[in-house]
């Protein structure tokens, strides 16, 4: 167990809880490092047949830690960005089905975290959004995966507006499997789905997931790498620094295109 990410095994289900509610479960370095270690740990434990990812408090995940990022120099900031990107992309490397139980705000990397899961369930009060262009960067992993998976309309709406959308709207647009009214119902629904999955043969579940991963890798090709190169040019722009400063100062950013 590591600080900010709780992992609890219940029968054949691994329950992973982002537990940093005072920062709305923003992706700190320790959270990312712990997430990155999980695929190998699950691979080695055939007893685990399904994973549920959820958040503590009012947020599922508020994305990258904008405060941590603001304090870093350029080289350290890029290392942090790469760490977050890798942690979010590697959610797809979990060797068993993963259920996102979205209990609240899922913004920026929070929406991407849900996107990397096999099932997306949400409480009706949850909201979603790719807010990155609003702080001067782009949601590289989400763009590539949304386009890869045929969600062009969703990508345009989320990426270019950087706005926040309700769970009901996200369900209408095909992003969510199911929306429920309360946190209790969300927990029960995720648990029932996980229990149903866990009745099945462990090797078959892992084989089915591997086939999905192979096809996803074929369709992604080197697009991620090329998108990262595009993204990298943004990280030290005046607009990106302004986006981070404006967030810390709780005011709207003033962008100048530099
Ligand atoms: N990184 C770092 N700190 C964050 C954070 C993030 N992504 N999201 C929230 N926090 C911090 C806030 O700065 C605040 O800190 P403070 O108490 O020291 O002021 C604390 O968490 C609570 O956030 P607050 O905005 O007061 O809570 P809220 O419940 O009113 O709103 C959100 C929650 C998630 C809607 C709002 O915090 C938000 O919009 N966060 C940014 C999300 C985002 O755009 N992420 C994408 C990054 S690329």
CSV table of C-alpha atoms and ligand atoms in Angstrom, one decimal:
chain,number,residue,atom,x,y,z
A,1,UNK,CA,0.0,0.0,0.0
A,2,UNK,CA,1.3,3.5,-0.7
A,3,UNK,CA,0.2,6.9,0.4
A,4,UNK,CA,-2.7,8.3,-1.7
A,5,UNK,CA,-3.5,5.0,-3.4
A,6,UNK,CA,-5.3,2.3,-1.5
A,7,UNK,CA,-5.4,-1.2,-2.9
A,8,UNK,CA,-7.6,-3.7,-1.2
A,9,UNK,CA,-8.3,-7.3,-2.3
A,10,UNK,CA,-11.8,-8.5,-1.8
A,11,UNK,CA,-12.1,-12.1,-3.0
A,12,UNK,CA,-11.1,-12.0,-6.7
A,13,UNK,CA,-11.6,-8.3,-7.0
A,14,UNK,CA,-8.9,-5.6,-6.5
A,15,UNK,CA,-10.4,-2.4,-5.3
A,16,UNK,CA,-8.1,0.6,-6.1
A,17,UNK,CA,-9.0,3.9,-4.4
A,18,UNK,CA,-7.4,7.2,-5.2
A,19,UNK,CA,-7.2,8.6,-1.7
A,20,UNK,CA,-6.2,12.3,-1.8
A,21,UNK,CA,-9.5,14.0,-1.3
A,22,UNK,CA,-8.1,17.4,-0.2
A,23,UNK,CA,-6.6,17.8,-3.6
A,24,UNK,CA,-9.5,16.1,-5.3
A,25,UNK,CA,-7.4,13.0,-6.0
A,26,UNK,CA,-5.0,14.9,-8.4
A,27,UNK,CA,-2.3,12.6,-9.7
A,28,UNK,CA,0.7,13.2,-7.5
A,29,UNK,CA,4.1,11.5,-8.3
A,30,UNK,CA,3.5,8.8,-5.6
A,31,UNK,CA,0.0,8.0,-7.0
A,32,UNK,CA,1.4,7.6,-10.6
A,33,UNK,CA,4.3,5.5,-9.4
A,34,UNK,CA,2.0,3.2,-7.5
A,35,UNK,CA,-0.4,2.9,-10.5
A,36,UNK,CA,2.5,2.0,-12.8
A,37,UNK,CA,3.5,-0.9,-10.5
A,38,UNK,CA,0.0,-2.4,-10.5
A,39,UNK,CA,-0.1,-4.2,-13.9
A,40,UNK,CA,3.0,-6.4,-13.0
A,41,UNK,CA,1.6,-7.1,-9.5
A,42,UNK,CA,-1.8,-8.2,-11.0
A,43,UNK,CA,0.0,-10.2,-13.7
A,44,UNK,CA,1.7,-12.2,-10.9
A,45,UNK,CA,-1.5,-12.8,-8.9
A,46,UNK,CA,-3.9,-15.1,-10.9
A,47,UNK,CA,-6.3,-14.8,-8.0
A,48,UNK,CA,-7.2,-11.3,-9.2
A,49,UNK,CA,-9.9,-11.4,-11.9
A,50,UNK,CA,-11.2,-7.8,-12.0
A,51,UNK,CA,-10.2,-4.4,-10.8
A,52,UNK,CA,-12.5,-1.5,-9.6
A,53,UNK,CA,-11.0,2.0,-9.7
A,54,UNK,CA,-12.7,4.7,-7.7
A,55,UNK,CA,-11.9,7.9,-5.8
A,56,UNK,CA,-12.3,9.0,-2.2
A,57,UNK,CA,-14.4,12.1,-1.4
A,58,UNK,CA,-16.1,14.3,-3.9
A,59,UNK,CA,-13.8,13.6,-6.9
A,60,UNK,CA,-12.9,10.6,-9.0
A,61,UNK,CA,-9.7,12.3,-10.1
A,62,UNK,CA,-8.9,16.0,-10.9
A,63,UNK,CA,-6.2,15.0,-13.3
A,64,UNK,CA,-2.5,16.1,-13.2
A,65,UNK,CA,-1.4,17.9,-10.1
A,66,UNK,CA,-1.3,21.4,-11.4
A,67,UNK,CA,0.3,22.7,-8.2
A,68,UNK,CA,3.1,20.1,-8.2
A,69,UNK,CA,3.7,20.9,-11.9
A,70,UNK,CA,3.9,24.7,-11.3
A,71,UNK,CA,6.7,24.3,-8.7
A,72,UNK,CA,9.0,22.3,-11.0
A,73,UNK,CA,11.7,23.6,-13.3
A,74,UNK,CA,11.4,22.8,-17.0
A,75,UNK,CA,13.3,19.5,-16.9
A,76,UNK,CA,11.5,18.2,-13.8
A,77,UNK,CA,8.2,19.4,-15.2
A,78,UNK,CA,8.7,17.3,-18.3
A,79,UNK,CA,9.6,14.3,-16.3
A,80,UNK,CA,6.4,14.7,-14.2
A,81,UNK,CA,4.3,15.1,-17.4
A,82,UNK,CA,5.8,11.9,-18.8
A,83,UNK,CA,5.2,10.1,-15.6
A,84,UNK,CA,1.5,11.1,-15.5
A,85,UNK,CA,1.1,10.3,-19.2
A,86,UNK,CA,2.6,6.8,-18.7
A,87,UNK,CA,0.5,6.1,-15.6
A,88,UNK,CA,-2.7,7.0,-17.5
A,89,UNK,CA,-1.7,5.0,-20.6
A,90,UNK,CA,-0.7,2.0,-18.7
A,91,UNK,CA,-4.2,1.6,-17.2
A,92,UNK,CA,-4.8,-0.2,-20.5
A,93,UNK,CA,-2.0,-2.7,-19.5
A,94,UNK,CA,-3.9,-4.0,-16.6
A,95,UNK,CA,-4.1,-7.8,-17.4
A,96,UNK,CA,-7.8,-8.1,-16.2
A,97,UNK,CA,-11.0,-6.2,-16.9
A,98,UNK,CA,-11.0,-2.8,-15.1
A,99,UNK,CA,-14.2,-1.0,-14.0
A,100,UNK,CA,-14.1,2.8,-13.4
A,101,UNK,CA,-16.6,3.6,-10.7
A,102,UNK,CA,-16.7,7.4,-11.2
A,103,UNK,CA,-17.9,8.9,-8.0
A,104,UNK,CA,-17.4,12.6,-8.7
A,105,UNK,CA,-15.3,15.0,-10.8
A,106,UNK,CA,-13.3,13.3,-13.5
A,107,UNK,CA,-11.4,16.1,-15.2
A,108,UNK,CA,-8.4,16.2,-17.5
A,109,UNK,CA,-6.4,13.1,-16.6
A,110,UNK,CA,-9.5,12.0,-14.6
A,111,UNK,CA,-11.5,11.6,-17.8
A,112,UNK,CA,-8.5,9.9,-19.4
A,113,UNK,CA,-8.2,7.5,-16.4
A,114,UNK,CA,-11.9,6.5,-17.0
A,115,UNK,CA,-11.2,6.2,-20.8
A,116,UNK,CA,-8.5,3.6,-20.1
A,117,UNK,CA,-10.9,1.3,-18.3
A,118,UNK,CA,-13.0,-1.4,-19.8
A,119,UNK,CA,-16.2,-0.3,-18.1
A,120,UNK,CA,-17.3,3.2,-17.1
A,121,UNK,CA,-20.0,3.6,-14.4
A,122,UNK,CA,-20.8,6.9,-12.9
A,123,UNK,CA,-22.9,8.6,-10.3
A,124,UNK,CA,-25.3,11.2,-11.7
A,125,UNK,CA,-23.4,14.1,-10.0
A,126,UNK,CA,-20.1,13.2,-11.6
A,127,UNK,CA,-18.8,15.5,-14.3
A,128,UNK,CA,-16.2,15.0,-17.1
A,129,UNK,CA,-14.0,17.1,-19.3
A,130,UNK,CA,-10.7,17.4,-21.1
A,131,UNK,CA,-9.8,20.8,-19.6
A,132,UNK,CA,-6.2,20.9,-20.8
A,133,UNK,CA,-6.6,23.5,-23.6
A,134,UNK,CA,-8.0,25.8,-20.9
A,135,UNK,CA,-4.6,25.7,-19.2
A,136,UNK,CA,-2.4,25.9,-22.4
A,137,UNK,CA,-1.7,22.2,-23.0
A,138,UNK,CA,-3.4,19.3,-24.8
A,139,UNK,CA,-4.8,15.9,-23.6
A,140,UNK,CA,-2.4,13.9,-25.7
A,141,UNK,CA,-3.4,10.4,-24.5
A,142,UNK,CA,-7.1,11.1,-24.6
A,143,UNK,CA,-7.0,12.6,-28.1
A,144,UNK,CA,-5.2,9.6,-29.5
A,145,UNK,CA,-7.4,7.1,-27.7
A,146,UNK,CA,-10.7,8.8,-28.5
A,147,UNK,CA,-9.8,9.0,-32.2
A,148,UNK,CA,-8.4,5.5,-32.2
A,149,UNK,CA,-11.7,4.2,-30.8
A,150,UNK,CA,-13.9,6.1,-33.2
A,151,UNK,CA,-15.1,8.8,-30.9
A,152,UNK,CA,-14.4,11.7,-33.2
A,153,UNK,CA,-17.4,13.8,-32.1
A,154,UNK,CA,-16.6,13.3,-28.4
A,155,UNK,CA,-13.0,14.2,-29.0
A,156,UNK,CA,-13.9,17.5,-30.8
A,157,UNK,CA,-16.4,18.4,-28.1
A,158,UNK,CA,-14.2,17.6,-25.1
A,159,UNK,CA,-10.8,18.7,-26.5
A,160,UNK,CA,-11.7,22.0,-28.2
A,161,UNK,CA,-14.2,23.3,-25.6
A,162,UNK,CA,-12.3,22.2,-22.5
A,163,UNK,CA,-15.8,22.4,-20.9
A,164,UNK,CA,-17.3,20.1,-18.2
A,165,UNK,CA,-20.1,17.7,-19.1
A,166,UNK,CA,-22.6,15.9,-16.9
A,167,UNK,CA,-22.7,12.1,-16.5
A,168,UNK,CA,-26.0,12.1,-18.3
A,169,UNK,CA,-24.5,13.9,-21.3
A,170,UNK,CA,-21.5,11.6,-21.4
A,171,UNK,CA,-23.8,8.6,-21.3
A,172,UNK,CA,-25.8,10.0,-24.2
A,173,UNK,CA,-22.5,10.4,-26.2
A,174,UNK,CA,-21.6,6.7,-25.6
A,175,UNK,CA,-18.8,7.3,-23.1
A,176,UNK,CA,-20.5,5.7,-20.0
A,177,UNK,CA,-22.0,2.2,-19.6
A,178,UNK,CA,-24.4,3.2,-16.9
A,179,UNK,CA,-25.3,6.2,-14.6
A,180,UNK,CA,-26.8,5.7,-11.2
A,181,UNK,CA,-28.3,8.1,-8.6
A,182,UNK,CA,-26.3,7.6,-5.5
A,183,UNK,CA,-22.8,6.6,-4.3
A,184,UNK,CA,-24.3,3.5,-2.6
A,185,UNK,CA,-25.9,2.4,-5.9
A,186,UNK,CA,-22.6,3.0,-7.7
A,187,UNK,CA,-20.7,0.8,-5.3
A,188,UNK,CA,-23.3,-1.9,-5.5
A,189,UNK,CA,-23.4,-1.8,-9.3
A,190,UNK,CA,-19.6,-1.9,-9.6
A,191,UNK,CA,-19.4,-4.8,-7.2
A,192,UNK,CA,-22.2,-6.7,-8.9
A,193,UNK,CA,-20.5,-6.3,-12.3
A,194,UNK,CA,-17.1,-7.3,-10.8
A,195,UNK,CA,-18.6,-10.3,-9.1
A,196,UNK,CA,-20.2,-11.4,-12.4
A,197,UNK,CA,-16.9,-11.0,-14.2
A,198,UNK,CA,-15.0,-12.9,-11.5
A,199,UNK,CA,-17.2,-16.0,-11.9
A,200,UNK,CA,-15.4,-16.6,-15.2
A,201,UNK,CA,-12.2,-18.5,-16.0
A,202,UNK,CA,-9.2,-16.4,-14.9
A,203,UNK,CA,-7.0,-17.4,-17.9
A,204,UNK,CA,-9.8,-16.7,-20.3
A,205,UNK,CA,-10.4,-13.3,-18.8
A,206,UNK,CA,-6.8,-12.4,-19.2
A,207,UNK,CA,-6.6,-13.8,-22.7
A,208,UNK,CA,-9.6,-11.7,-23.8
A,209,UNK,CA,-8.0,-8.6,-22.3
A,210,UNK,CA,-4.7,-9.4,-24.1
A,211,UNK,CA,-6.5,-9.6,-27.5
A,212,UNK,CA,-8.0,-6.1,-26.8
A,213,UNK,CA,-4.6,-4.8,-25.9
A,214,UNK,CA,-3.0,-6.2,-29.0
A,215,UNK,CA,-5.7,-4.6,-31.3
A,216,UNK,CA,-5.4,-1.3,-29.4
A,217,UNK,CA,-1.6,-1.3,-29.8
A,218,UNK,CA,-1.9,-2.1,-33.6
A,219,UNK,CA,-4.3,0.8,-34.0
A,220,UNK,CA,-2.3,3.3,-31.9
A,221,UNK,CA,1.0,2.6,-33.7
A,222,UNK,CA,3.5,5.5,-33.1
A,223,UNK,CA,0.7,8.1,-32.9
A,224,UNK,CA,1.2,8.5,-29.2
A,225,UNK,CA,4.9,9.2,-29.6
A,226,UNK,CA,4.2,11.7,-32.4
A,227,UNK,CA,1.5,13.4,-30.3
A,228,UNK,CA,3.9,13.7,-27.4
A,229,UNK,CA,6.3,15.6,-29.6
A,230,UNK,CA,3.6,18.0,-30.6
A,231,UNK,CA,2.6,18.3,-26.9
A,232,UNK,CA,6.1,18.9,-25.7
A,233,UNK,CA,6.3,22.2,-27.6
A,234,UNK,CA,3.5,23.6,-25.3
A,235,UNK,CA,4.9,22.9,-21.9
A,236,UNK,CA,7.2,25.9,-21.5
A,237,UNK,CA,5.0,28.4,-23.4
A,238,UNK,CA,4.0,31.6,-21.7
A,239,UNK,CA,0.4,30.4,-22.0
A,240,UNK,CA,1.0,27.2,-20.2
A,241,UNK,CA,2.7,29.0,-17.3
A,242,UNK,CA,-0.2,31.4,-17.3
A,243,UNK,CA,-2.7,28.5,-17.2
A,244,UNK,CA,-0.9,27.0,-14.1
A,245,UNK,CA,-0.6,30.4,-12.4
A,246,UNK,CA,-4.2,31.3,-13.1
A,247,UNK,CA,-5.3,27.9,-11.6
A,248,UNK,CA,-3.3,28.5,-8.5
A,249,UNK,CA,-4.6,32.0,-8.1
A,250,UNK,CA,-8.2,30.9,-8.8
A,251,UNK,CA,-8.8,33.3,-11.7
A,252,UNK,CA,-9.5,32.9,-15.4
A,253,UNK,CA,-6.3,32.7,-17.5
A,254,UNK,CA,-5.3,35.5,-20.0
A,255,UNK,CA,-3.7,33.8,-23.1
A,256,UNK,CA,-1.5,35.7,-25.6
A,257,UNK,CA,-0.6,32.9,-28.0
A,258,UNK,CA,3.1,32.7,-27.0
B,1,LIG,N1,-4.1,19.9,-9.1
B,1,LIG,C1,-3.7,20.4,-7.9
B,1,LIG,N2,-4.6,20.8,-7.0
B,1,LIG,C2,-5.9,20.6,-7.3
B,1,LIG,C3,-6.3,20.1,-8.5
B,1,LIG,C4,-5.3,19.7,-9.4
B,1,LIG,N3,-5.7,19.2,-10.6
B,1,LIG,N4,-7.7,20.1,-8.5
B,1,LIG,C5,-8.0,20.6,-7.3
B,1,LIG,N5,-7.0,20.9,-6.6
B,1,LIG,C6,-6.9,21.5,-5.2
B,1,LIG,C7,-7.4,23.0,-5.3
B,1,LIG,O1,-6.4,23.8,-5.7
B,1,LIG,C8,-7.8,23.2,-3.8
B,1,LIG,O2,-6.7,23.4,-3.1
B,1,LIG,P1,-6.8,24.5,-1.9
B,1,LIG,O3,-7.7,23.9,-0.9
B,1,LIG,O4,-5.4,24.5,-1.4
B,1,LIG,O5,-7.3,25.8,-2.5
B,1,LIG,C9,-8.4,21.8,-3.5
B,1,LIG,O6,-7.8,20.9,-4.4
B,1,LIG,C10,-9.9,21.7,-3.6
B,1,LIG,O7,-10.2,22.2,-4.8
B,1,LIG,P2,-11.5,23.2,-5.1
B,1,LIG,O8,-11.4,23.7,-6.5
B,1,LIG,O9,-11.6,24.1,-4.0
B,1,LIG,O10,-12.6,22.1,-4.9
B,1,LIG,P3,-14.1,22.0,-5.7
B,1,LIG,O11,-14.7,20.8,-5.1
B,1,LIG,O12,-14.7,23.3,-5.6
B,1,LIG,O13,-13.8,21.7,-7.2
B,1,LIG,C11,-12.7,20.6,-9.1
B,1,LIG,C12,-13.2,20.5,-7.6
B,1,LIG,C13,-12.1,19.3,-9.4
B,1,LIG,C14,-13.9,20.8,-10.0
B,1,LIG,C15,-11.7,21.8,-9.2
B,1,LIG,O14,-10.8,21.7,-8.2
B,1,LIG,C16,-11.0,21.8,-10.5
B,1,LIG,O15,-11.5,22.3,-11.5
B,1,LIG,N6,-9.7,21.3,-10.6
B,1,LIG,C17,-8.9,21.3,-11.8
B,1,LIG,C18,-9.3,20.2,-12.6
B,1,LIG,C19,-8.6,20.2,-13.9
B,1,LIG,O16,-8.8,21.0,-14.8
B,1,LIG,N7,-7.7,19.2,-14.1
B,1,LIG,C20,-7.0,19.0,-15.4
B,1,LIG,C21,-5.6,19.2,-15.2
B,1,LIG,S1,-4.8,19.0,-16.8
